[in-house]
Amino acid sequence: MGEFLLSRLLSALLVILGVVCLVFLLIHLIPGDPVDVMLGESARPADREALRVSLGLDRPMGAQLGRYLSGIVQFDFGDSLHSKRPVSALLAERIPATLQLAFAALLLALAQALPLGILAASRRGTAWDWGAVGFSSLGISIPNFWLGPMLVLLFSLGLGWTPVSGRESAASLVLPAITLGTGFAAVLVRMIRSSLLEVLGEDYVRTARAKGLDEGHVMWRHALRNAWLPVLTLIGLQLGALLGGAVVTEVVFDWPGIGSLMIDAIQKRDYPVVQGCVLCVSLAYVLVNTLTDLAYGLVDPRIRTGGGG
């Protein structure tokens, strides 16, 4: 297990390094100049050059990259080109909002997907099964940029039950969580259903039934536990995406998270902020995937002892 964790850590560091370098190069190759955005195209050449020197944009790209990487090692992500505030401070302000939205969406998705997936698998071929599959297909096909505004029109503008946007109260979390969690729930329903159907056909499940165990005990004690591995994989991947910031959902509801911060920074060509957001997203993916690997060992002892292949 120690060697496995060490290899995962080394590979994670390489992935993060590669992502940071790639994003740094791509951002600098995008047409547009942050100096033009900050001063306007009518600014005098002397003022433009002075600002470029003060921001370090006059240096070669390799020197800028080396300076940025050395700063990351010292946990210094630089300062915003526009607000002049440390990027770490901006991220610290936005991360709690993204965490709140991500975990609310995850809980909502699990609350929908678990009962629907179990019901569909246990009653295969019935109306319950078709209903769960229909919900899954509908949830996958509806994009967030359409579902979010429709929910706002109905529940905020029509019924007046929730705020239109922002993060002022607990009610402000409801619509963004539904928008973000519904698509995840739809995918999760299919995964739970297919995984359970595969496990329910195994010999040890038939043996448990032959011993006279009730269907509920067979489902929860034997089938569901052994069906968790692919479900955990999906949850880990999707949670990494949620923690990385659901950009569309945050923009639609003006949710002050990492996603909306990154969009605003891209529009302003604020290189340090964009790089800080991408680094945060990369760390979230790596952390969640590592925790998912560890969860495998808790769910399946064969993996923990090295007998799972």
PDB file of N, CA, C and O in Angstrom, residues 118-193:
ATOM      1  N   ILE A 118     -31.457   1.302  -7.243  1.00  0.00           N
ATOM      2  CA  ILE A 118     -31.781   0.041  -6.565  1.00  0.00           C
ATOM      3  C   ILE A 118     -33.154  -0.466  -6.978  1.00  0.00           C
ATOM      4  O   ILE A 118     -33.358  -1.659  -7.238  1.00  0.00           O
ATOM      5  N   LEU A 119     -34.110   0.464  -7.081  1.00  0.00           N
ATOM      6  CA  LEU A 119     -35.462   0.079  -7.478  1.00  0.00           C
ATOM      7  C   LEU A 119     -35.482  -0.451  -8.904  1.00  0.00           C
ATOM      8  O   LEU A 119     -36.158  -1.448  -9.207  1.00  0.00           O
ATOM      9  N   ALA A 120     -34.736   0.181  -9.791  1.00  0.00           N
ATOM     10  CA  ALA A 120     -34.705  -0.265 -11.187  1.00  0.00           C
ATOM     11  C   ALA A 120     -34.076  -1.645 -11.319  1.00  0.00           C
ATOM     12  O   ALA A 120     -34.536  -2.472 -12.112  1.00  0.00           O
ATOM     13  N   ALA A 121     -33.012  -1.892 -10.542  1.00  0.00           N
ATOM     14  CA  ALA A 121     -32.342  -3.195 -10.631  1.00  0.00           C
ATOM     15  C   ALA A 121     -33.172  -4.306  -9.993  1.00  0.00           C
ATOM     16  O   ALA A 121     -33.209  -5.437 -10.515  1.00  0.00           O
ATOM     17  N   SER A 122     -33.816  -4.010  -8.880  1.00  0.00           N
ATOM     18  CA  SER A 122     -34.587  -5.046  -8.177  1.00  0.00           C
ATOM     19  C   SER A 122     -35.900  -5.354  -8.878  1.00  0.00           C
ATOM     20  O   SER A 122     -36.477  -6.431  -8.678  1.00  0.00           O
ATOM     21  N   ARG A 123     -36.391  -4.419  -9.690  1.00  0.00           N
ATOM     22  CA  ARG A 123     -37.662  -4.630 -10.412  1.00  0.00           C
ATOM     23  C   ARG A 123     -37.433  -4.436 -11.909  1.00  0.00           C
ATOM     24  O   ARG A 123     -38.103  -3.657 -12.563  1.00  0.00           O
ATOM     25  N   ARG A 124     -36.492  -5.164 -12.404  1.00  0.00           N
ATOM     26  CA  ARG A 124     -36.110  -5.046 -13.813  1.00  0.00           C
ATOM     27  C   ARG A 124     -37.278  -5.397 -14.731  1.00  0.00           C
ATOM     28  O   ARG A 124     -37.972  -6.394 -14.527  1.00  0.00           O
ATOM     29  N   GLY A 125     -37.475  -4.557 -15.754  1.00  0.00           N
ATOM     30  CA  GLY A 125     -38.523  -4.814 -16.731  1.00  0.00           C
ATOM     31  C   GLY A 125     -39.884  -4.284 -16.353  1.00  0.00           C
ATOM     32  O   GLY A 125     -40.813  -4.364 -17.167  1.00  0.00           O
ATOM     33  N   THR A 126     -40.021  -3.726 -15.144  1.00  0.00           N
ATOM     34  CA  THR A 126     -41.301  -3.183 -14.712  1.00  0.00           C
ATOM     35  C   THR A 126     -41.373  -1.689 -15.028  1.00  0.00           C
ATOM     36  O   THR A 126     -40.434  -1.087 -15.552  1.00  0.00           O
ATOM     37  N   ALA A 127     -42.507  -1.080 -14.661  1.00  0.00           N
ATOM     38  CA  ALA A 127     -42.678   0.358 -14.877  1.00  0.00           C
ATOM     39  C   ALA A 127     -41.666   1.155 -14.054  1.00  0.00           C
ATOM     40  O   ALA A 127     -41.227   2.234 -14.473  1.00  0.00           O
ATOM     41  N   TRP A 128     -41.307   0.645 -12.869  1.00  0.00           N
ATOM     42  CA  TRP A 128     -40.299   1.331 -12.052  1.00  0.00           C
ATOM     43  C   TRP A 128     -38.958   1.399 -12.785  1.00  0.00           C
ATOM     44  O   TRP A 128     -38.272   2.419 -12.766  1.00  0.00           O
ATOM     45  N   ASP A 129     -38.605   0.303 -13.413  1.00  0.00           N
ATOM     46  CA  ASP A 129     -37.344   0.251 -14.158  1.00  0.00           C
ATOM     47  C   ASP A 129     -37.379   1.216 -15.338  1.00  0.00           C
ATOM     48  O   ASP A 129     -36.440   1.995 -15.551  1.00  0.00           O
ATOM     49  N   TRP A 130     -38.449   1.201 -16.108  1.00  0.00           N
ATOM     50  CA  TRP A 130     -38.554   2.097 -17.253  1.00  0.00           C
ATOM     51  C   TRP A 130     -38.579   3.556 -16.802  1.00  0.00           C
ATOM     52  O   TRP A 130     -38.031   4.437 -17.473  1.00  0.00           O
ATOM     53  N   GLY A 131     -39.226   3.824 -15.685  1.00  0.00           N
ATOM     54  CA  GLY A 131     -39.264   5.192 -15.173  1.00  0.00           C
ATOM     55  C   GLY A 131     -37.886   5.690 -14.771  1.00  0.00           C
ATOM     56  O   GLY A 131     -37.522   6.839 -15.059  1.00  0.00           O
ATOM     57  N   ALA A 132     -37.111   4.832 -14.099  1.00  0.00           N
ATOM     58  CA  ALA A 132     -35.761   5.217 -13.694  1.00  0.00           C
ATOM     59  C   ALA A 132     -34.863   5.433 -14.904  1.00  0.00           C
ATOM     60  O   ALA A 132     -34.078   6.390 -14.954  1.00  0.00           O
ATOM     61  N   VAL A 133     -34.973   4.555 -15.893  1.00  0.00           N
ATOM     62  CA  VAL A 133     -34.175   4.711 -17.114  1.00  0.00           C
ATOM     63  C   VAL A 133     -34.591   5.974 -17.865  1.00  0.00           C
ATOM     64  O   VAL A 133     -33.748   6.702 -18.413  1.00  0.00           O
ATOM     65  N   GLY A 134     -35.891   6.272 -17.883  1.00  0.00           N
ATOM     66  CA  GLY A 134     -36.368   7.492 -18.528  1.00  0.00           C
ATOM     67  C   GLY A 134     -35.850   8.739 -17.840  1.00  0.00           C
ATOM     68  O   GLY A 134     -35.441   9.710 -18.504  1.00  0.00           O
ATOM     69  N   PHE A 135     -35.851   8.732 -16.490  1.00  0.00           N
ATOM     70  CA  PHE A 135     -35.290   9.867 -15.748  1.00  0.00           C
ATOM     71  C   PHE A 135     -33.814  10.042 -16.068  1.00  0.00           C
ATOM     72  O   PHE A 135     -33.340  11.169 -16.240  1.00  0.00           O
ATOM     73  N   SER A 136     -33.097   8.933 -16.163  1.00  0.00           N
ATOM     74  CA  SER A 136     -31.670   8.996 -16.462  1.00  0.00           C
ATOM     75  C   SER A 136     -31.432   9.597 -17.849  1.00  0.00           C
ATOM     76  O   SER A 136     -30.583  10.474 -18.018  1.00  0.00           O
ATOM     77  N   SER A 137     -32.195   9.138 -18.834  1.00  0.00           N
ATOM     78  CA  SER A 137     -32.024   9.662 -20.190  1.00  0.00           C
ATOM     79  C   SER A 137     -32.373  11.144 -20.260  1.00  0.00           C
ATOM     80  O   SER A 137     -31.678  11.935 -20.923  1.00  0.00           O
ATOM     81  N   LEU A 138     -33.431  11.535 -19.572  1.00  0.00           N
ATOM     82  CA  LEU A 138     -33.838  12.934 -19.577  1.00  0.00           C
ATOM     83  C   LEU A 138     -32.806  13.808 -18.878  1.00  0.00           C
ATOM     84  O   LEU A 138     -32.451  14.892 -19.363  1.00  0.00           O
ATOM     85  N   GLY A 139     -32.298  13.340 -17.752  1.00  0.00           N
ATOM     86  CA  GLY A 139     -31.317  14.131 -17.001  1.00  0.00           C
ATOM     87  C   GLY A 139     -30.015  14.316 -17.747  1.00  0.00           C
ATOM     88  O   GLY A 139     -29.399  15.384 -17.689  1.00  0.00           O
ATOM     89  N   ILE A 140     -29.593  13.291 -18.489  1.00  0.00           N
ATOM     90  CA  ILE A 140     -28.351  13.381 -19.252  1.00  0.00           C
ATOM     91  C   ILE A 140     -28.497  14.339 -20.430  1.00  0.00           C
ATOM     92  O   ILE A 140     -27.561  15.060 -20.792  1.00  0.00           O
ATOM     93  N   SER A 141     -29.684  14.368 -21.025  1.00  0.00           N
ATOM     94  CA  SER A 141     -29.886  15.152 -22.247  1.00  0.00           C
ATOM     95  C   SER A 141     -30.137  16.630 -21.988  1.00  0.00           C
ATOM     96  O   SER A 141     -30.019  17.436 -22.917  1.00  0.00           O
ATOM     97  N   ILE A 142     -30.488  17.015 -20.764  1.00  0.00           N
ATOM     98  CA  ILE A 142     -30.795  18.419 -20.469  1.00  0.00           C
ATOM     99  C   ILE A 142     -29.513  19.127 -20.027  1.00  0.00           C
ATOM    100  O   ILE A 142     -28.932  18.770 -18.992  1.00  0.00           O
ATOM    101  N   PRO A 143     -29.036  20.130 -20.746  1.00  0.00           N
ATOM    102  CA  PRO A 143     -27.813  20.850 -20.351  1.00  0.00           C
ATOM    103  C   PRO A 143     -28.076  21.821 -19.212  1.00  0.00           C
ATOM    104  O   PRO A 143     -29.201  22.319 -19.038  1.00  0.00           O
ATOM    105  N   ASN A 144     -27.032  22.098 -18.438  1.00  0.00           N
ATOM    106  CA  ASN A 144     -27.163  22.994 -17.295  1.00  0.00           C
ATOM    107  C   ASN A 144     -27.540  24.410 -17.708  1.00  0.00           C
ATOM    108  O   ASN A 144     -28.281  25.092 -16.995  1.00  0.00           O
ATOM    109  N   PHE A 145     -27.023  24.860 -18.862  1.00  0.00           N
ATOM    110  CA  PHE A 145     -27.293  26.234 -19.261  1.00  0.00           C
ATOM    111  C   PHE A 145     -28.757  26.441 -19.665  1.00  0.00           C
ATOM    112  O   PHE A 145     -29.216  27.574 -19.772  1.00  0.00           O
ATOM    113  N   TRP A 146     -29.508  25.336 -19.876  1.00  0.00           N
ATOM    114  CA  TRP A 146     -30.948  25.447 -20.132  1.00  0.00           C
ATOM    115  C   TRP A 146     -31.753  25.184 -18.873  1.00  0.00           C
ATOM    116  O   TRP A 146     -32.711  25.899 -18.580  1.00  0.00           O
ATOM    117  N   LEU A 147     -31.347  24.155 -18.113  1.00  0.00           N
ATOM    118  CA  LEU A 147     -32.087  23.789 -16.907  1.00  0.00           C
ATOM    119  C   LEU A 147     -32.048  24.908 -15.869  1.00  0.00           C
ATOM    120  O   LEU A 147     -33.071  25.213 -15.245  1.00  0.00           O
ATOM    121  N   GLY A 148     -30.871  25.533 -15.681  1.00  0.00           N
ATOM    122  CA  GLY A 148     -30.753  26.593 -14.688  1.00  0.00           C
ATOM    123  C   GLY A 148     -31.714  27.744 -14.919  1.00  0.00           C
ATOM    124  O   GLY A 148     -32.501  28.104 -14.020  1.00  0.00           O
ATOM    125  N   PRO A 149     -31.714  28.361 -16.111  1.00  0.00           N
ATOM    126  CA  PRO A 149     -32.658  29.455 -16.362  1.00  0.00           C
ATOM    127  C   PRO A 149     -34.120  29.031 -16.246  1.00  0.00           C
ATOM    128  O   PRO A 149     -34.968  29.810 -15.794  1.00  0.00           O
ATOM    129  N   MET A 150     -34.453  27.790 -16.647  1.00  0.00           N
ATOM    130  CA  MET A 150     -35.835  27.329 -16.514  1.00  0.00           C
ATOM    131  C   MET A 150     -36.253  27.227 -15.055  1.00  0.00           C
ATOM    132  O   MET A 150     -37.379  27.588 -14.689  1.00  0.00           O
ATOM    133  N   LEU A 151     -35.360  26.763 -14.206  1.00  0.00           N
ATOM    134  CA  LEU A 151     -35.655  26.704 -12.780  1.00  0.00           C
ATOM    135  C   LEU A 151     -35.814  28.101 -12.188  1.00  0.00           C
ATOM    136  O   LEU A 151     -36.657  28.334 -11.327  1.00  0.00           O
ATOM    137  N   VAL A 152     -34.995  29.034 -12.655  1.00  0.00           N
ATOM    138  CA  VAL A 152     -35.111  30.418 -12.184  1.00  0.00           C
ATOM    139  C   VAL A 152     -36.459  31.004 -12.592  1.00  0.00           C
ATOM    140  O   VAL A 152     -37.144  31.661 -11.787  1.00  0.00           O
ATOM    141  N   LEU A 153     -36.860  30.780 -13.839  1.00  0.00           N
ATOM    142  CA  LEU A 153     -38.145  31.304 -14.308  1.00  0.00           C
ATOM    143  C   LEU A 153     -39.311  30.742 -13.507  1.00  0.00           C
ATOM    144  O   LEU A 153     -40.268  31.463 -13.196  1.00  0.00           O
ATOM    145  N   LEU A 154     -39.221  29.458 -13.151  1.00  0.00           N
ATOM    146  CA  LEU A 154     -40.329  28.816 -12.446  1.00  0.00           C
ATOM    147  C   LEU A 154     -40.344  29.132 -10.955  1.00  0.00           C
ATOM    148  O   LEU A 154     -41.331  29.655 -10.419  1.00  0.00           O
ATOM    149  N   PHE A 155     -39.235  28.845 -10.280  1.00  0.00           N
ATOM    150  CA  PHE A 155     -39.229  28.921  -8.822  1.00  0.00           C
ATOM    151  C   PHE A 155     -38.852  30.302  -8.275  1.00  0.00           C
ATOM    152  O   PHE A 155     -39.264  30.653  -7.165  1.00  0.00           O
ATOM    153  N   SER A 156     -38.084  31.067  -9.023  1.00  0.00           N
ATOM    154  CA  SER A 156     -37.671  32.389  -8.542  1.00  0.00           C
ATOM    155  C   SER A 156     -38.602  33.494  -9.041  1.00  0.00           C
ATOM    156  O   SER A 156     -39.209  34.211  -8.248  1.00  0.00           O
ATOM    157  N   LEU A 157     -38.738  33.599 -10.353  1.00  0.00           N
ATOM    158  CA  LEU A 157     -39.561  34.666 -10.918  1.00  0.00           C
ATOM    159  C   LEU A 157     -41.048  34.326 -10.870  1.00  0.00           C
ATOM    160  O   LEU A 157     -41.888  35.209 -10.667  1.00  0.00           O
ATOM    161  N   GLY A 158     -41.399  33.043 -11.079  1.00  0.00           N
ATOM    162  CA  GLY A 158     -42.802  32.655 -11.096  1.00  0.00           C
ATOM    163  C   GLY A 158     -43.405  32.494  -9.715  1.00  0.00           C
ATOM    164  O   GLY A 158     -44.386  33.154  -9.367  1.00  0.00           O
ATOM    165  N   LEU A 159     -42.789  31.635  -8.901  1.00  0.00           N
ATOM    166  CA  LEU A 159     -43.340  31.333  -7.577  1.00  0.00           C
ATOM    167  C   LEU A 159     -42.726  32.172  -6.453  1.00  0.00           C
ATOM    168  O   LEU A 159     -43.309  32.284  -5.384  1.00  0.00           O
ATOM    169  N   GLY A 160     -41.538  32.717  -6.706  1.00  0.00           N
ATOM    170  CA  GLY A 160     -40.889  33.547  -5.690  1.00  0.00           C
ATOM    171  C   GLY A 160     -40.389  32.789  -4.478  1.00  0.00           C
ATOM    172  O   GLY A 160     -40.253  33.354  -3.395  1.00  0.00           O
ATOM    173  N   TRP A 161     -40.073  31.502  -4.669  1.00  0.00           N
ATOM    174  CA  TRP A 161     -39.634  30.685  -3.542  1.00  0.00           C
ATOM    175  C   TRP A 161     -38.145  30.834  -3.246  1.00  0.00           C
ATOM    176  O   TRP A 161     -37.726  30.668  -2.093  1.00  0.00           O
ATOM    177  N   THR A 162     -37.348  31.089  -4.253  1.00  0.00           N
ATOM    178  CA  THR A 162     -35.893  31.139  -4.073  1.00  0.00           C
ATOM    179  C   THR A 162     -35.335  32.414  -4.695  1.00  0.00           C
ATOM    180  O   THR A 162     -35.958  32.999  -5.590  1.00  0.00           O
ATOM    181  N   PRO A 163     -34.156  32.851  -4.243  1.00  0.00           N
ATOM    182  CA  PRO A 163     -33.505  34.002  -4.881  1.00  0.00           C
ATOM    183  C   PRO A 163     -33.106  33.684  -6.322  1.00  0.00           C
ATOM    184  O   PRO A 163     -32.897  32.526  -6.680  1.00  0.00           O
ATOM    185  N   VAL A 164     -33.014  34.712  -7.125  1.00  0.00           N
ATOM    186  CA  VAL A 164     -32.648  34.530  -8.527  1.00  0.00           C
ATOM    187  C   VAL A 164     -31.187  34.127  -8.653  1.00  0.00           C
ATOM    188  O   VAL A 164     -30.839  33.236  -9.436  1.00  0.00           O
ATOM    189  N   SER A 165     -30.307  34.755  -7.901  1.00  0.00           N
ATOM    190  CA  SER A 165     -28.874  34.485  -8.019  1.00  0.00           C
ATOM    191  C   SER A 165     -28.191  34.902  -6.732  1.00  0.00           C
ATOM    192  O   SER A 165     -28.817  35.406  -5.793  1.00  0.00           O
ATOM    193  N   GLY A 166     -26.869  34.706  -6.698  1.00  0.00           N
ATOM    194  CA  GLY A 166     -26.094  35.110  -5.538  1.00  0.00           C
ATOM    195  C   GLY A 166     -25.998  34.019  -4.486  1.00  0.00           C
ATOM    196  O   GLY A 166     -26.472  32.885  -4.674  1.00  0.00           O
ATOM    197  N   ARG A 167     -25.407  34.371  -3.375  1.00  0.00           N
ATOM    198  CA  ARG A 167     -25.200  33.435  -2.263  1.00  0.00           C
ATOM    199  C   ARG A 167     -25.518  34.151  -0.944  1.00  0.00           C
ATOM    200  O   ARG A 167     -24.694  34.268  -0.064  1.00  0.00           O
ATOM    201  N   GLU A 168     -26.743  34.594  -0.835  1.00  0.00           N
ATOM    202  CA  GLU A 168     -27.133  35.392   0.314  1.00  0.00           C
ATOM    203  C   GLU A 168     -27.687  34.558   1.459  1.00  0.00           C
ATOM    204  O   GLU A 168     -27.588  34.944   2.612  1.00  0.00           O
ATOM    205  N   SER A 169     -28.310  33.430   1.161  1.00  0.00           N
ATOM    206  CA  SER A 169     -28.929  32.604   2.193  1.00  0.00           C
ATOM    207  C   SER A 169     -28.899  31.149   1.761  1.00  0.00           C
ATOM    208  O   SER A 169     -28.449  30.812   0.655  1.00  0.00           O
ATOM    209  N   ALA A 170     -29.404  30.260   2.643  1.00  0.00           N
ATOM    210  CA  ALA A 170     -29.445  28.840   2.316  1.00  0.00           C
ATOM    211  C   ALA A 170     -30.351  28.569   1.124  1.00  0.00           C
ATOM    212  O   ALA A 170     -30.117  27.639   0.342  1.00  0.00           O
ATOM    213  N   ALA A 171     -31.386  29.395   0.954  1.00  0.00           N
ATOM    214  CA  ALA A 171     -32.293  29.215  -0.171  1.00  0.00           C
ATOM    215  C   ALA A 171     -31.600  29.455  -1.505  1.00  0.00           C
ATOM    216  O   ALA A 171     -32.019  28.923  -2.530  1.00  0.00           O
ATOM    217  N   SER A 172     -30.528  30.254  -1.478  1.00  0.00           N
ATOM    218  CA  SER A 172     -29.791  30.522  -2.721  1.00  0.00           C
ATOM    219  C   SER A 172     -29.086  29.280  -3.246  1.00  0.00           C
ATOM    220  O   SER A 172     -28.724  29.229  -4.431  1.00  0.00           O
ATOM    221  N   LEU A 173     -28.896  28.286  -2.385  1.00  0.00           N
ATOM    222  CA  LEU A 173     -28.169  27.079  -2.783  1.00  0.00           C
ATOM    223  C   LEU A 173     -29.057  26.068  -3.491  1.00  0.00           C
ATOM    224  O   LEU A 173     -28.551  25.194  -4.202  1.00  0.00           O
ATOM    225  N   VAL A 174     -30.366  26.202  -3.324  1.00  0.00           N
ATOM    226  CA  VAL A 174     -31.286  25.157  -3.784  1.00  0.00           C
ATOM    227  C   VAL A 174     -31.222  24.969  -5.296  1.00  0.00           C
ATOM    228  O   VAL A 174     -30.960  23.861  -5.782  1.00  0.00           O
ATOM    229  N   LEU A 175     -31.467  26.017  -6.047  1.00  0.00           N
ATOM    230  CA  LEU A 175     -31.523  25.880  -7.510  1.00  0.00           C
ATOM    231  C   LEU A 175     -30.169  25.512  -8.125  1.00  0.00           C
ATOM    232  O   LEU A 175     -30.125  24.654  -9.018  1.00  0.00           O
ATOM    233  N   PRO A 176     -29.052  26.139  -7.699  1.00  0.00           N
ATOM    234  CA  PRO A 176     -27.762  25.690  -8.253  1.00  0.00           C
ATOM    235  C   PRO A 176     -27.462  24.225  -7.956  1.00  0.00           C
ATOM    236  O   PRO A 176     -26.920  23.507  -8.819  1.00  0.00           O
ATOM    237  N   ALA A 177     -27.811  23.749  -6.759  1.00  0.00           N
ATOM    238  CA  ALA A 177     -27.556  22.351  -6.414  1.00  0.00           C
ATOM    239  C   ALA A 177     -28.410  21.414  -7.251  1.00  0.00           C
ATOM    240  O   ALA A 177     -27.942  20.357  -7.692  1.00  0.00           O
ATOM    241  N   ILE A 178     -29.665  21.786  -7.480  1.00  0.00           N
ATOM    242  CA  ILE A 178     -30.530  20.959  -8.328  1.00  0.00           C
ATOM    243  C   ILE A 178     -29.990  20.929  -9.759  1.00  0.00           C
ATOM    244  O   ILE A 178     -29.930  19.872 -10.401  1.00  0.00           O
ATOM    245  N   THR A 179     -29.603  22.086 -10.273  1.00  0.00           N
ATOM    246  CA  THR A 179     -29.087  22.161 -11.638  1.00  0.00           C
ATOM    247  C   THR A 179     -27.839  21.310 -11.804  1.00  0.00           C
ATOM    248  O   THR A 179     -27.691  20.580 -12.793  1.00  0.00           O
ATOM    249  N   LEU A 180     -26.945  21.388 -10.843  1.00  0.00           N
ATOM    250  CA  LEU A 180     -25.683  20.661 -10.932  1.00  0.00           C
ATOM    251  C   LEU A 180     -25.836  19.185 -10.592  1.00  0.00           C
ATOM    252  O   LEU A 180     -25.155  18.328 -11.166  1.00  0.00           O
ATOM    253  N   GLY A 181     -26.739  18.870  -9.659  1.00  0.00           N
ATOM    254  CA  GLY A 181     -26.865  17.497  -9.199  1.00  0.00           C
ATOM    255  C   GLY A 181     -27.736  16.602 -10.065  1.00  0.00           C
ATOM    256  O   GLY A 181     -27.568  15.378 -10.057  1.00  0.00           O
ATOM    257  N   THR A 182     -28.656  17.199 -10.830  1.00  0.00           N
ATOM    258  CA  THR A 182     -29.582  16.384 -11.620  1.00  0.00           C
ATOM    259  C   THR A 182     -28.860  15.586 -12.702  1.00  0.00           C
ATOM    260  O   THR A 182     -29.115  14.395 -12.892  1.00  0.00           O
ATOM    261  N   GLY A 183     -27.961  16.234 -13.420  1.00  0.00           N
ATOM    262  CA  GLY A 183     -27.212  15.523 -14.452  1.00  0.00           C
ATOM    263  C   GLY A 183     -26.354  14.410 -13.877  1.00  0.00           C
ATOM    264  O   GLY A 183     -26.261  13.316 -14.447  1.00  0.00           O
ATOM    265  N   PHE A 184     -25.717  14.685 -12.730  1.00  0.00           N
ATOM    266  CA  PHE A 184     -24.905  13.670 -12.062  1.00  0.00           C
ATOM    267  C   PHE A 184     -25.771  12.510 -11.600  1.00  0.00           C
ATOM    268  O   PHE A 184     -25.405  11.338 -11.742  1.00  0.00           O
ATOM    269  N   ALA A 185     -26.953  12.814 -11.051  1.00  0.00           N
ATOM    270  CA  ALA A 185     -27.867  11.767 -10.595  1.00  0.00           C
ATOM    271  C   ALA A 185     -28.300  10.877 -11.752  1.00  0.00           C
ATOM    272  O   ALA A 185     -28.411   9.655 -11.596  1.00  0.00           O
ATOM    273  N   ALA A 186     -28.542  11.476 -12.906  1.00  0.00           N
ATOM    274  CA  ALA A 186     -28.971  10.697 -14.066  1.00  0.00           C
ATOM    275  C   ALA A 186     -27.904   9.683 -14.483  1.00  0.00           C
ATOM    276  O   ALA A 186     -28.219   8.522 -14.780  1.00  0.00           O
ATOM    277  N   VAL A 187     -26.660  10.114 -14.491  1.00  0.00           N
ATOM    278  CA  VAL A 187     -25.569   9.198 -14.839  1.00  0.00           C
ATOM    279  C   VAL A 187     -25.406   8.132 -13.764  1.00  0.00           C
ATOM    280  O   VAL A 187     -25.182   6.945 -14.052  1.00  0.00           O
ATOM    281  N   LEU A 188     -25.546   8.526 -12.511  1.00  0.00           N
ATOM    282  CA  LEU A 188     -25.346   7.610 -11.386  1.00  0.00           C
ATOM    283  C   LEU A 188     -26.432   6.544 -11.331  1.00  0.00           C
ATOM    284  O   LEU A 188     -26.163   5.398 -10.946  1.00  0.00           O
ATOM    285  N   VAL A 189     -27.661   6.892 -11.711  1.00  0.00           N
ATOM    286  CA  VAL A 189     -28.746   5.906 -11.727  1.00  0.00           C
ATOM    287  C   VAL A 189     -28.395   4.744 -12.656  1.00  0.00           C
ATOM    288  O   VAL A 189     -28.561   3.570 -12.307  1.00  0.00           O
ATOM    289  N   ARG A 190     -27.900   5.068 -13.838  1.00  0.00           N
ATOM    290  CA  ARG A 190     -27.546   4.021 -14.797  1.00  0.00           C
ATOM    291  C   ARG A 190     -26.406   3.154 -14.275  1.00  0.00           C
ATOM    292  O   ARG A 190     -26.411   1.927 -14.462  1.00  0.00           O
ATOM    293  N   MET A 191     -25.424   3.790 -13.649  1.00  0.00           N
ATOM    294  CA  MET A 191     -24.289   3.027 -13.149  1.00  0.00           C
ATOM    295  C   MET A 191     -24.721   2.088 -12.018  1.00  0.00           C
ATOM    296  O   MET A 191     -24.310   0.912 -11.978  1.00  0.00           O
ATOM    297  N   ILE A 192     -25.519   2.577 -11.093  1.00  0.00           N
ATOM    298  CA  ILE A 192     -25.986   1.741  -9.981  1.00  0.00           C
ATOM    299  C   ILE A 192     -26.838   0.588 -10.507  1.00  0.00           C
ATOM    300  O   ILE A 192     -26.696  -0.564 -10.078  1.00  0.00           O
ATOM    301  N   ARG A 193     -27.715   0.887 -11.448  1.00  0.00           N
ATOM    302  CA  ARG A 193     -28.586  -0.150 -12.005  1.00  0.00           C
ATOM    303  C   ARG A 193     -27.772  -1.239 -12.700  1.00  0.00           C
ATOM    304  O   ARG A 193     -27.969  -2.439 -12.440  1.00  0.00           O
TER     305      ARG A 193
END
